[in-house]
Coordinates of C-alpha atoms in Angstrom, one line a residue:
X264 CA 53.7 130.2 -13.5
X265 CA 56.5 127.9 -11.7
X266 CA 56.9 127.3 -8.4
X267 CA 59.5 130.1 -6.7
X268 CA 62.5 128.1 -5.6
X269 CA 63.1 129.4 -2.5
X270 CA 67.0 127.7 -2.1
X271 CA 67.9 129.6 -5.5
X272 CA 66.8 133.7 -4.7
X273 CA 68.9 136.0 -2.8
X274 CA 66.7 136.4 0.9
X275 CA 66.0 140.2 0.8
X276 CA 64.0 139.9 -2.2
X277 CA 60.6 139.9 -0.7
X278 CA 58.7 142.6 0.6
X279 CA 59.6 142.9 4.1
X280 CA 63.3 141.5 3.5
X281 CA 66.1 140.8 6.4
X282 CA 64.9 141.2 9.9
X283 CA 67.0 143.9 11.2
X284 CA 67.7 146.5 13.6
X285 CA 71.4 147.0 12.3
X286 CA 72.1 147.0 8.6
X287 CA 75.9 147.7 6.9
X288 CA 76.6 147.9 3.6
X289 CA 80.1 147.0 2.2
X290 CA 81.4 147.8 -0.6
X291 CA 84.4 146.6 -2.0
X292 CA 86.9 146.1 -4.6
X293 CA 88.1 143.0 -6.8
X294 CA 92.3 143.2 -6.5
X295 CA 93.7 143.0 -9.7
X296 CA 95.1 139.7 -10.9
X297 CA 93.3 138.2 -8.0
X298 CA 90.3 137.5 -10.0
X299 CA 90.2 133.9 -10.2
X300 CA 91.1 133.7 -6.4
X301 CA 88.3 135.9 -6.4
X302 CA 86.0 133.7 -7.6
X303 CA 87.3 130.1 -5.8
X304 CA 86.3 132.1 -2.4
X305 CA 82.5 132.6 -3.9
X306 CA 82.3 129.5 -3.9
X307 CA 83.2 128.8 -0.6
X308 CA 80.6 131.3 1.1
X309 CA 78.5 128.2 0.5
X310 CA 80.8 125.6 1.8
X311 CA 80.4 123.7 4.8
X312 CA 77.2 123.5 7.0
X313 CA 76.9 127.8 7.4
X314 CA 76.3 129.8 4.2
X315 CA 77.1 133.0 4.0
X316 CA 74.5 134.6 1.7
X317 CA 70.7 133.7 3.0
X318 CA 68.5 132.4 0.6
X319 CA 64.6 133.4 0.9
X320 CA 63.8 130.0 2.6
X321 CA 66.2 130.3 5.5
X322 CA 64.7 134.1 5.6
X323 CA 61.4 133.4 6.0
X324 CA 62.5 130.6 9.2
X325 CA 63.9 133.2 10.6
X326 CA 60.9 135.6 10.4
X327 CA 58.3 132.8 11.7
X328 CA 60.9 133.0 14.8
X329 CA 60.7 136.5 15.3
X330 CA 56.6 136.9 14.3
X331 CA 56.5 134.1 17.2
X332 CA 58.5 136.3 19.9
X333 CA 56.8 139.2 19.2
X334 CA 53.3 137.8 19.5
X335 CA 54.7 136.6 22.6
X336 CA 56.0 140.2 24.0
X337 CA 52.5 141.2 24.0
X338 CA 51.9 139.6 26.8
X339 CA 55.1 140.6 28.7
X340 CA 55.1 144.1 30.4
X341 CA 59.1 144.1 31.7
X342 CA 61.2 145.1 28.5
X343 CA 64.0 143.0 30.2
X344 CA 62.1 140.1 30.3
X345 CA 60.8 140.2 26.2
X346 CA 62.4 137.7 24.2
X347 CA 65.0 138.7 21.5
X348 CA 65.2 136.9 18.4
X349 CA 68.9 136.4 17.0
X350 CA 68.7 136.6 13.5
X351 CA 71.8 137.6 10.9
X352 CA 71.8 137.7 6.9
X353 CA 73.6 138.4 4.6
X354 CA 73.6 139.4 0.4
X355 CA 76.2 139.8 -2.3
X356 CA 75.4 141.6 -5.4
X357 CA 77.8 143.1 -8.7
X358 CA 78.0 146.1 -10.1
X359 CA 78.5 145.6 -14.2
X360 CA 82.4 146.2 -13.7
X361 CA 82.2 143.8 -11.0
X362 CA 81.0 141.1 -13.4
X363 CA 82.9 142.0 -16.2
X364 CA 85.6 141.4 -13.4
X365 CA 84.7 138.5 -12.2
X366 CA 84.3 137.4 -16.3
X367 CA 87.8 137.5 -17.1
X368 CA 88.5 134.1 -14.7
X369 CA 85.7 131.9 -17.0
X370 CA 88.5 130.6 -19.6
X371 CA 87.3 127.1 -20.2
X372 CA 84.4 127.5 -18.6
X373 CA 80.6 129.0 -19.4
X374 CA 80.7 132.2 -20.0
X375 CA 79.4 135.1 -18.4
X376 CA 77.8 136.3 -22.0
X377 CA 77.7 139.7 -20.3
X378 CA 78.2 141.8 -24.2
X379 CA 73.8 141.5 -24.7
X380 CA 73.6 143.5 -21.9
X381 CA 73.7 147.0 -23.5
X382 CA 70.6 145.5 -25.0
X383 CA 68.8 143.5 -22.3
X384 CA 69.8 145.9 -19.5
X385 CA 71.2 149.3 -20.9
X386 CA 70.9 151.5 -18.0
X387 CA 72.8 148.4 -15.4
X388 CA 75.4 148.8 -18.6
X389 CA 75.5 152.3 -18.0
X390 CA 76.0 152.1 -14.2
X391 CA 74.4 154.9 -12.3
X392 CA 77.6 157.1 -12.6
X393 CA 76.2 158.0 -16.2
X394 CA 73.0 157.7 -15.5
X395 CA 71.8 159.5 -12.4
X396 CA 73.5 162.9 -13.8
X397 CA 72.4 162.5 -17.2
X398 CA 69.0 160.9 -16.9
X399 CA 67.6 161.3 -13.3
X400 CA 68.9 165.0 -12.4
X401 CA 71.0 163.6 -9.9
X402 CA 74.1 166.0 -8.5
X403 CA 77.1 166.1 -10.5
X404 CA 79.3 162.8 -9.7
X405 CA 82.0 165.2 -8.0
X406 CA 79.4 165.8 -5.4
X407 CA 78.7 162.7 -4.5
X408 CA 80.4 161.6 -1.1
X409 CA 84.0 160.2 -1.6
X410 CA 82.8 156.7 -1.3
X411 CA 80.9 156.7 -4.6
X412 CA 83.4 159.0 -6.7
X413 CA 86.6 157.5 -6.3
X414 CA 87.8 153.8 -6.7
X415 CA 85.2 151.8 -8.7
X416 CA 83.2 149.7 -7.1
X417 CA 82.7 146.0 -8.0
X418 CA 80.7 144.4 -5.5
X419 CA 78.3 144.7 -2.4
X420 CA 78.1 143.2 0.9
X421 CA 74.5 143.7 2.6
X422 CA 74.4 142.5 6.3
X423 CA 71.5 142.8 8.4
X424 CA 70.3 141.7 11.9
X425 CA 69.1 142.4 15.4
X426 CA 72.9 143.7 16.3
X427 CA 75.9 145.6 15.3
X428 CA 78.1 143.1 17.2
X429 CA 75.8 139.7 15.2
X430 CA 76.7 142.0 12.1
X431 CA 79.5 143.4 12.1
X432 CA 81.1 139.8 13.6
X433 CA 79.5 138.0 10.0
X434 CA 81.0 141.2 8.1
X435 CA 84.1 140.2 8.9
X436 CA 83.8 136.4 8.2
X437 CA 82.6 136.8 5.0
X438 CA 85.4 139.4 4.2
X439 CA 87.8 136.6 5.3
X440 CA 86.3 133.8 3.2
X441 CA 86.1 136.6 -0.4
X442 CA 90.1 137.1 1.0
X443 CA 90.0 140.7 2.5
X444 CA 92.3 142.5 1.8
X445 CA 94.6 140.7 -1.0
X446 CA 91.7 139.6 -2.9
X447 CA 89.2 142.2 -2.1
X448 CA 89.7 145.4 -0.9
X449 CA 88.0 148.8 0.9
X450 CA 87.1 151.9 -1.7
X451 CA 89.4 154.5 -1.0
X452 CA 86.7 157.3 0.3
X453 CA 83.9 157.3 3.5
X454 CA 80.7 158.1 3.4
X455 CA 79.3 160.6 6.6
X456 CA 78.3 160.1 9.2
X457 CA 79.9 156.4 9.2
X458 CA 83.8 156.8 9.2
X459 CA 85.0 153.6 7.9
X460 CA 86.0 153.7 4.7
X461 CA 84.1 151.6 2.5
X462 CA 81.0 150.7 4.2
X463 CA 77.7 152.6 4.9
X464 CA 75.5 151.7 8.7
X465 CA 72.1 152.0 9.2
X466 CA 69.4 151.6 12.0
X467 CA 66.2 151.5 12.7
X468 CA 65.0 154.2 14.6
X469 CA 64.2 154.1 18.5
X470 CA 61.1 153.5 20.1
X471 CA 57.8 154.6 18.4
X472 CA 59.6 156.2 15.4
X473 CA 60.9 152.4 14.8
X474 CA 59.8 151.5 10.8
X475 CA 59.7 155.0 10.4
X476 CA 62.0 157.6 8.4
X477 CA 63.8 160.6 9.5
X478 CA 60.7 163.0 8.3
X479 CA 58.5 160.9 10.4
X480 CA 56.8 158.8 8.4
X481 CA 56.1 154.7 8.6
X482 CA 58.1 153.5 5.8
X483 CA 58.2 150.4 3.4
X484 CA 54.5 150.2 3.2
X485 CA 52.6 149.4 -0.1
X486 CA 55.0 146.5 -1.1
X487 CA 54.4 144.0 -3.9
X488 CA 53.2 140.9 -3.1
X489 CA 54.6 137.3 -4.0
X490 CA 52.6 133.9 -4.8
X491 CA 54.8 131.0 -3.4
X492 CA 56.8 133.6 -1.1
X493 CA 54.1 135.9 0.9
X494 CA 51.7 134.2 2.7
X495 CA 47.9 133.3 1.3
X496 CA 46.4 135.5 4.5
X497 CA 48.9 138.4 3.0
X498 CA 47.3 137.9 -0.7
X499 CA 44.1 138.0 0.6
X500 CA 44.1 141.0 2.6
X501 CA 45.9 143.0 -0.4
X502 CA 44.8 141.7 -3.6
X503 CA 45.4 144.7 -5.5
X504 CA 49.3 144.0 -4.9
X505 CA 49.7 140.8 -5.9
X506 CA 52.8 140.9 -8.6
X507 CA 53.9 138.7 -11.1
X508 CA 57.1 136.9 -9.9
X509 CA 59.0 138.0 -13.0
X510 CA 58.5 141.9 -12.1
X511 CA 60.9 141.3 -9.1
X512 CA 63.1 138.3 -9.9
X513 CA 64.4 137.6 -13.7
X514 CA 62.8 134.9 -15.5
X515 CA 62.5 132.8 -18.6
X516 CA 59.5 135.0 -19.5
X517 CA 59.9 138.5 -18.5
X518 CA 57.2 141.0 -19.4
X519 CA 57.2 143.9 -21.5
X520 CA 59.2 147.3 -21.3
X521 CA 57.4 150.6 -20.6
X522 CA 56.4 153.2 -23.9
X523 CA 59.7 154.7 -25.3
X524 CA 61.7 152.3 -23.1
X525 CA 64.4 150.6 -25.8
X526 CA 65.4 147.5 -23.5
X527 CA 65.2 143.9 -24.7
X528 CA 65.4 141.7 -21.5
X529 CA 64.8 138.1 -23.5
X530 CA 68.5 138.5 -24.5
X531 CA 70.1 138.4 -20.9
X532 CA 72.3 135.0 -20.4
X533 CA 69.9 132.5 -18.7
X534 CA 72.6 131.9 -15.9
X535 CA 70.7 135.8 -14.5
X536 CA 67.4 133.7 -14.0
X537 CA 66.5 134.0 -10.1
X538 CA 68.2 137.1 -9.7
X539 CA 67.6 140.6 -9.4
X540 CA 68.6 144.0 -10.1
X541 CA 69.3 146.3 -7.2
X542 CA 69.3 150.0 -7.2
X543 CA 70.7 151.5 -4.4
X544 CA 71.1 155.0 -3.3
X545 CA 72.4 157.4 0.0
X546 CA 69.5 160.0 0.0
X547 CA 70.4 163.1 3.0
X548 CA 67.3 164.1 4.3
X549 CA 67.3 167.8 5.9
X550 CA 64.8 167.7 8.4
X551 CA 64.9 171.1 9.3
X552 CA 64.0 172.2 5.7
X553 CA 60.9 170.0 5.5
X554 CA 59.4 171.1 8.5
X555 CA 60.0 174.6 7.4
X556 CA 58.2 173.1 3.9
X557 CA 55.3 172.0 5.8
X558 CA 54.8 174.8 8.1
X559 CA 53.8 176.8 5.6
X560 CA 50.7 174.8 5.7
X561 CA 48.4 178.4 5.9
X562 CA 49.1 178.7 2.1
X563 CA 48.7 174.7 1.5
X564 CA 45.1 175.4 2.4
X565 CA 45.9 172.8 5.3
X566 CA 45.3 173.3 9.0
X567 CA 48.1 172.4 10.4
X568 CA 52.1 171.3 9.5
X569 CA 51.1 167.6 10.0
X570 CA 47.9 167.8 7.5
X571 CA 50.3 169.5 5.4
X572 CA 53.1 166.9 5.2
X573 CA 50.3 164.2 4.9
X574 CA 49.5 165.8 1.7
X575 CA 52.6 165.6 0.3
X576 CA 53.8 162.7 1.3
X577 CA 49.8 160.7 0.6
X578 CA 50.2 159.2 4.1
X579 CA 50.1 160.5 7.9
X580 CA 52.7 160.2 9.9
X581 CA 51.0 156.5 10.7
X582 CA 51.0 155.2 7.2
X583 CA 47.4 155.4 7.2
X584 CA 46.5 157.0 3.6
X585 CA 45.1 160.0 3.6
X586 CA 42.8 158.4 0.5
X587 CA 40.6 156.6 3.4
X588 CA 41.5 159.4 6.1
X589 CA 40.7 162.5 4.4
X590 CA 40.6 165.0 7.5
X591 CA 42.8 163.7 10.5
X592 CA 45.0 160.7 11.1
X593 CA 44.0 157.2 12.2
X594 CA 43.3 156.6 16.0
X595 CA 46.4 155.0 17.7
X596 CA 46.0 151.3 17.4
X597 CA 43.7 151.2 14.0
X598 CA 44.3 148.9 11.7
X599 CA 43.9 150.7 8.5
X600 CA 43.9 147.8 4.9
X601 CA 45.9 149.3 2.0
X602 CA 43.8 148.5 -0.8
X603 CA 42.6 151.1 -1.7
X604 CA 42.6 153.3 -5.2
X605 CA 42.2 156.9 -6.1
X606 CA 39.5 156.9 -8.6
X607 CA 36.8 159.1 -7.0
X608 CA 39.6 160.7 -4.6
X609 CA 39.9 164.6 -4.5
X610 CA 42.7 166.3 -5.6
X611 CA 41.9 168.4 -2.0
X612 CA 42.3 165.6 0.3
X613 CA 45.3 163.7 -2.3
X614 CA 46.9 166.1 -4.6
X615 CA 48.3 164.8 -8.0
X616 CA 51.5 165.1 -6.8
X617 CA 51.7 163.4 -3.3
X618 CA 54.5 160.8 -3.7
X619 CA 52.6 157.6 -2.9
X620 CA 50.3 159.1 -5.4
X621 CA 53.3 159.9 -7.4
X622 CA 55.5 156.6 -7.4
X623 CA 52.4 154.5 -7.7
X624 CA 49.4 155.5 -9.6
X625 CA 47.3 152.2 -8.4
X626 CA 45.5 151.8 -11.2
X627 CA 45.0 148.3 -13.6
X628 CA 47.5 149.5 -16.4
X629 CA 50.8 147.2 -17.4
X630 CA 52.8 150.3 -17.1
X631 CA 52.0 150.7 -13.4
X632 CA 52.2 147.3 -12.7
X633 CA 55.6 146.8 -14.0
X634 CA 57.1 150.0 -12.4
X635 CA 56.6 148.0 -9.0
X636 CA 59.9 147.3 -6.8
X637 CA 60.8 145.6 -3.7
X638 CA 62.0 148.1 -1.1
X639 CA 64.3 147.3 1.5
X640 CA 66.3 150.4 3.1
X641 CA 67.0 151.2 6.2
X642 CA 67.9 155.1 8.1
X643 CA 71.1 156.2 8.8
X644 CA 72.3 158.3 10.8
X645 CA 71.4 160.4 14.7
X646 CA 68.0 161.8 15.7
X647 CA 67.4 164.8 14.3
X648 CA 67.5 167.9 17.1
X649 CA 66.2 171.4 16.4
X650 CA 68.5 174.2 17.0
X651 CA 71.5 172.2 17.1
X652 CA 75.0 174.1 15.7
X653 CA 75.7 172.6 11.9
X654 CA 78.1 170.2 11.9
X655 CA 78.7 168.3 8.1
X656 CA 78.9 164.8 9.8
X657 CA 75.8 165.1 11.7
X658 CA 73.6 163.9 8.9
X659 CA 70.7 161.6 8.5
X660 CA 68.9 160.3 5.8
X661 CA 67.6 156.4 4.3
X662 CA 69.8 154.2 2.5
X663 CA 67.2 153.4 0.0
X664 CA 67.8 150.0 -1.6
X665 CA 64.9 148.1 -4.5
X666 CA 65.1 145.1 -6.3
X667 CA 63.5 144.4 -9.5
X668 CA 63.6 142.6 -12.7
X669 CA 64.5 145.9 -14.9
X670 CA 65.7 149.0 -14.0
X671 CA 64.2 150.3 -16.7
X672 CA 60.8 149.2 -16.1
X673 CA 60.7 150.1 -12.6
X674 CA 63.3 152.3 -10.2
X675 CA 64.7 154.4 -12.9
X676 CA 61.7 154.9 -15.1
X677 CA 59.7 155.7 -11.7
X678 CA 62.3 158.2 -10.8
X679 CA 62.7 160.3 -14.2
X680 CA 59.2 159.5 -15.9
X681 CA 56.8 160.2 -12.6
X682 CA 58.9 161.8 -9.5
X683 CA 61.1 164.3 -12.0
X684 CA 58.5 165.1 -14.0
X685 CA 56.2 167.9 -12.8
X686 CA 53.5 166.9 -15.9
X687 CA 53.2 163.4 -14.8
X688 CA 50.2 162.8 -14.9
X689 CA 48.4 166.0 -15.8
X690 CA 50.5 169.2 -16.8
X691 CA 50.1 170.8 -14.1
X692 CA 51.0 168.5 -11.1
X693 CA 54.3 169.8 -9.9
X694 CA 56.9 167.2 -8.7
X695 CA 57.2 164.6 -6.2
X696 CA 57.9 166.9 -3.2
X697 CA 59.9 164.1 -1.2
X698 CA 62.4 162.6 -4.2
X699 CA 61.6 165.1 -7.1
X700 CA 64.5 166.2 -8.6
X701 CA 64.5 169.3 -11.2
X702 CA 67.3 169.8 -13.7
X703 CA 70.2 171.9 -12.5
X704 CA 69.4 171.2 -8.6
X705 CA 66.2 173.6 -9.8
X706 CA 63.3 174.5 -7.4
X707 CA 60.4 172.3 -6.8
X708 CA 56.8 172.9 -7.1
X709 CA 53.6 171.0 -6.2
X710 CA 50.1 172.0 -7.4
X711 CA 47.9 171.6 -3.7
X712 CA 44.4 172.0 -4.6
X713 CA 41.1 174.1 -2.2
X714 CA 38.3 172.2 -0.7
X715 CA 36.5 173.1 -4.2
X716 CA 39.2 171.8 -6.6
X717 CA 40.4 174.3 -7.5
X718 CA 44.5 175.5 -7.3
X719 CA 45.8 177.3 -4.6
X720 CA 48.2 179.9 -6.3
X721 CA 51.0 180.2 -5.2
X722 CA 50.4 177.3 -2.5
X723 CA 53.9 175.9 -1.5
X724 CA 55.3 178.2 -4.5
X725 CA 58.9 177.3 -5.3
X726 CA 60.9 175.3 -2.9
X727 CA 64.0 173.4 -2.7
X728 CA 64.3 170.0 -2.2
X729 CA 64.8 168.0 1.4
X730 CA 66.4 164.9 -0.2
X731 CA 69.7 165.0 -1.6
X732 CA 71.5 161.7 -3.5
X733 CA 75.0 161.6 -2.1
X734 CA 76.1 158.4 -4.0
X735 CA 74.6 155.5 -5.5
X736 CA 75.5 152.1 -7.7
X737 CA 73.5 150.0 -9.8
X738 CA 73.8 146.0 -8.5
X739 CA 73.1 143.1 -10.0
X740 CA 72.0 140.5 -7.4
X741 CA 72.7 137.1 -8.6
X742 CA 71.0 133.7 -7.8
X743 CA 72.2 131.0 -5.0
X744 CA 72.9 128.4 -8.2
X745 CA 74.7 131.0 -10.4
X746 CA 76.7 132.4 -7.3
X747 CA 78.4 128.2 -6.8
X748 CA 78.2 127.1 -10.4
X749 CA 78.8 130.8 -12.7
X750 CA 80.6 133.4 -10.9
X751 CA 82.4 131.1 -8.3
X752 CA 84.6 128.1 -9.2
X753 CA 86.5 125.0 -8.0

């Protein structure tokens, strides 16, 4: 396989992406007739010694700098005196409008060559407007939170680091350089709890619950793997998810397409090489309605709410899997390997359904392995506080963002084939209880299993779900090369 060339790929695509505590999303709009202008001020993200949009080299400098302080904290008792890594990076990805855009400044230059990719691409075509209704169960597009229903949406702007003021200060510089707001401008519509119009923030959670979601769990675990970009110690220790480069990234020789799947990804213009596809999606989380999920844990045949919600999710609360730790969580401070499969597992201790179970199957077929994706999301929103009075902008939830070299091969066949699915992968699995969605905004069901195999009926019975999409886009993210020499121009 060729060497990765880490000056040409976006620097999120990798498993454990920006380093962040603050992340915003921006989303904006090309101005119409401003699309050339549009495209002379790509071009100059990259001008001068300071480039806008990271690559994964200048990445993976900055997390050697932060590995380094951190093993260095260890040592350090005073939290004032712990050394805090500055670190700021930033993506830009198009939507399909926002390339068919961007298109319509290439006279008498290369073309975009954007009309193969109802063929190549279909459901990035289709834009997830279309598709998340129709094909996924998502809520009907008038649900969705203003942001994602009104004004369409051309491009992102992904800006991460350890700061809101690091971020929000290169926000605004790149909105300057793209020409905010004659060239570019905000999407008419909010999303809650962040006010601006436009843009979506996110944080890592505080103390111990940091790299963990609003249900409690560690997140972003069970990442694929990356020759030339992870390091060897990293292969090593996880062979099992070691990924071809051309699962994540697009390449001259992409693989195959899952069964049924009619995509044809060998007729994409070769100026996509190096990129990615990007799926991204608000998802609410009620907290309140999973813990009152897994305190029914009596009738889950589990002892207690936390050895219920292990089950579902496939993981404790820790990350450790509940395939290795059948009965209780890890002790605090194990360090638990994650290769591991579920051949010889019981359905007791890891039902069907769980959604690490779910979402990844771990086992040797091509279908599995090309249904991997990147992760990189991040929470949003307040701590979640029993008994508080409702109030619609207290909200919380993960702004869920993957990369991959097909959407239909990965996020969206994971989504409708496995999570939505409540036969995947025997008839009677029930679906993924953390991002199963059932036609209609229908009730859920998971099939949990007593110490002797055999099905607990009712169990969990019907419930509804916890997670609720509130708004999503399909992105492509392109290369370093195709962002100077396609889409932006002299």
């Amino acid at each position: 396989m060729a060497e990765v060339n880490l000056d040409d790929i976006q620097g999120d695509l990798f498993n454990r992406g920006f380093p962040k505590f603050h992340e915003v999303y921006y989303f904006f709009h090309i101005v119409s007739t401003k699309e050339k202008e549009f495209s002379q001020n790509v071009k100059n993200l990259f001008s001068g010694e300071d480039k806008h949009v990271s690559s994964l080299k200048k990445v993976l400098e900055d997390w050697k700098g932060v590995d380094a302080a951190a093993r260095k904290n260890r040592t350090i008792d005073d939290p004032a005196k712990k050394e805090v890594v500055p670190t700021c990076n930033a993506l830009i990805a198009f939507s399909k409008s926002g390339l068919d855009k961007t298109g319509l400044t290439l006279a008498g230059r290369p073309s975009l060559d954007l009309r193969n990719l109802k063929l190549s691409d279909p459901i990035f075509d289709m834009g997830m407007k279309e598709d998340g209704p129709n094909n996924l169960n998502d809520p009907p597009v008038d649900d969705w939170d203003p942001l994602f229903r009104k004004t369409t949406i051309h491009g992102l702007l992904k800006v991460a680091g350890n700061s809101p003021e690091i971020v929000n200060d290169e926000l605004g510089h790149i909105k300057r350089i793209l020409g905010y707001p004659y060239v570019i401008k905000d999407i008419d519509g909010n999303s809650p709890p962040t006010k601006t119009n436009s843009t979506l923030e996110g944080n890592t959670r505080p103390g111990k619950e940091h790299g963990h979601e609003h249900f409690g769990f560690r997140d972003g675990l069970s990442q694929p793997l990356l020759k030339g970009i992870n390091s060897p110690e990293a292969l090593k220790a996880d062979p099992y998810m070691q990924t071809n480069q051309n699962i994540i990234t697009v390449t001259s020789n992409p693989p195959g397409t899952q069964d049924g799947i009619e995509a044809y990804p060998k007729d994409r213009p070769t100026w996509m090489v190096n990129g990615s596809f990007l799926a991204f999606r608000k998802l609410e989380q009620d907290v309140q309605k999973w813990i009152d999920l897994v305190n029914k844990f009596a009738d889950a045949g589990c002892r207690n709410a936390d050895h219920c919600g292990a089950k579902l999710m496939g993981r404790w609360k820790s990350g450790a899997p509940v395939a290795k730790f059948p009965k209780e969580d890890a002790p605090p401070g194990t360090r638990f390997d994650n290769a591991f499969r579920y051949k010889g597992v019981a359905k007791f201790d890891c039902p069907l359904g769980a959604h690490i179970r779910k979402v990844h199957p771990r086992t040797d077929a091509d279908s599995i392995k090309m249904a991997r994706m990147i992760r990189n999301g991040i929470p949003y929103g307040t701590e979640f506080k029993p008994n508080n009075r409702p109030d619609p902008d207290d909200t919380r939830g993960l702004l869920f963002a993957c990369y991959q070299s097909s959407l239909e091969n990965s996020f969206q066949f994971v989504q409708r084939a496995w999570s939505n699915n409540e036969k995947f992968p025997t008839s009677k699995t029930g679906y993924d209880a953390l991002i199963g969605q059932a036609k209609d905004d229908g009730m859920l069901n998971i099939t949990l299993h007593s110490d002797d195999e055999g099905d607990l009926d009712p169990g969990l019975g019907q419930f509804q779900k916890s997670v609720t999409m509130k708004g999503g886009e399909y992105f492509f993210v392109p290369s370093i090369s195709a962002l100077k020499n396609t889409l932006g121009c002299d």
